[in-house]
GROMACS .gro file of C-alpha atoms in nm:
model
   83
    1MET     CA    1   4.947   7.663  11.462
    2CYS     CA    2   5.119   7.724  11.132
    3LEU     CA    3   5.038   7.996  10.887
    4GLY     CA    4   4.947   7.855  10.546
    5ILE     CA    5   4.925   8.069  10.236
    6PRO     CA    6   4.672   7.950   9.978
    7GLY     CA    7   4.793   7.872   9.629
    8GLN     CA    8   4.620   7.727   9.324
    9VAL     CA    9   4.801   7.448   9.141
   10VAL     CA   10   4.885   7.557   8.787
   11GLU     CA   11   5.073   7.245   8.681
   12LEU     CA   12   5.238   6.934   8.815
   13VAL     CA   13   5.608   6.916   8.725
   14ALA     CA   14   5.636   6.636   8.470
   15ASP     CA   15   5.983   6.509   8.558
   16ASN     CA   16   5.951   6.539   8.939
   17ASP     CA   17   5.645   6.399   9.118
   18GLN     CA   18   5.738   6.594   9.432
   19LEU     CA   19   5.691   6.939   9.276
   20ALA     CA   20   5.411   7.154   9.140
   21ILE     CA   21   5.379   7.511   9.018
   22ALA     CA   22   5.122   7.710   9.216
   23ASP     CA   23   4.980   8.057   9.167
   24VAL     CA   24   5.029   8.237   9.498
   25SER     CA   25   4.868   8.581   9.488
   26GLY     CA   26   4.945   8.620   9.119
   27ALA     CA   27   5.301   8.485   9.124
   28ASN     CA   28   5.393   8.133   9.011
   29ARG     CA   29   5.592   7.947   9.276
   30THR     CA   30   5.748   7.602   9.283
   31VAL     CA   31   5.594   7.408   9.571
   32ASN     CA   32   5.696   7.074   9.720
   33ILE     CA   33   5.391   6.846   9.721
   34GLY     CA   34   5.572   6.544   9.866
   35LEU     CA   35   5.383   6.565  10.197
   36LEU     CA   36   5.050   6.498  10.022
   37ASP     CA   37   4.925   6.160   9.907
   38PRO     CA   38   5.039   6.078   9.552
   39GLY     CA   39   4.782   6.150   9.283
   40VAL     CA   40   4.563   6.370   9.504
   41LEU     CA   41   4.637   6.696   9.319
   42GLU     CA   42   4.558   6.818   8.971
   43PRO     CA   43   4.574   7.163   8.809
   44GLY     CA   44   4.309   7.393   8.951
   45ASP     CA   45   4.323   7.246   9.303
   46TRP     CA   46   4.397   7.469   9.601
   47VAL     CA   47   4.661   7.395   9.866
   48LEU     CA   48   4.781   7.563  10.183
   49ILE     CA   49   5.155   7.631  10.158
   50HIS     CA   50   5.402   7.681  10.442
   51MET     CA   51   5.775   7.730  10.385
   52GLY     CA   52   5.745   7.602  10.027
   53PHE     CA   53   5.560   7.283  10.120
   54ALA     CA   54   5.198   7.209  10.035
   55LEU     CA   55   5.056   7.092  10.368
   56GLU     CA   56   4.694   7.034  10.280
   57LYS     CA   57   4.456   7.030   9.984
   58VAL     CA   58   4.163   7.266  10.047
   59ASP     CA   59   3.853   7.374   9.860
   60ALA     CA   60   3.821   7.718   9.700
   61HIS     CA   61   3.604   7.846   9.986
   62ARG     CA   62   3.861   7.756  10.252
   63ALA     CA   63   4.140   7.904  10.038
   64GLY     CA   64   3.942   8.229  10.020
   65GLU     CA   65   3.893   8.233  10.395
   66ALA     CA   66   4.267   8.182  10.450
   67LEU     CA   67   4.348   8.464  10.209
   68SER     CA   68   4.100   8.696  10.382
   69GLY     CA   69   4.258   8.616  10.717
   70LEU     CA   70   4.605   8.693  10.585
   71GLU     CA   71   4.484   9.022  10.443
   72MET     CA   72   4.340   9.117  10.784
   73LEU     CA   73   4.672   9.031  10.951
   74GLY     CA   74   4.849   9.263  10.707
   75ARG     CA   75   4.647   9.561  10.822
   76GLY     CA   76   4.835   9.729  11.101
   77SER     CA   77   4.763  10.042  11.298
   78THR     CA   78   4.895  10.249  11.006
   79ASP     CA   79   4.610  10.131  10.784
   80PRO     CA   80   4.437  10.449  10.661
   81GLN     CA   81   4.098  10.281  10.704
   82THR     CA   82   4.153  10.252  11.080
   83GLU     CA   83   4.275  10.606  11.142
   0.00000   0.00000   0.00000
């Protein structure tokens, strides 16, 4: 199992069809989209990103679930809500 971080495509890089800019938790990141079928992405789409590569296009609901899961993983035993 790999851990994918959801990101929303902001733009496709005009001079390189292998790259896109994605908003990942409020920060724009350059993402390699070469593993996805050509023409499948457009601005506003969600992808799961691992090690800088977009692995899969997902819908907004699945992206939200992935983000929720990551937030739960980030809560350790020092989380004030669990003490």
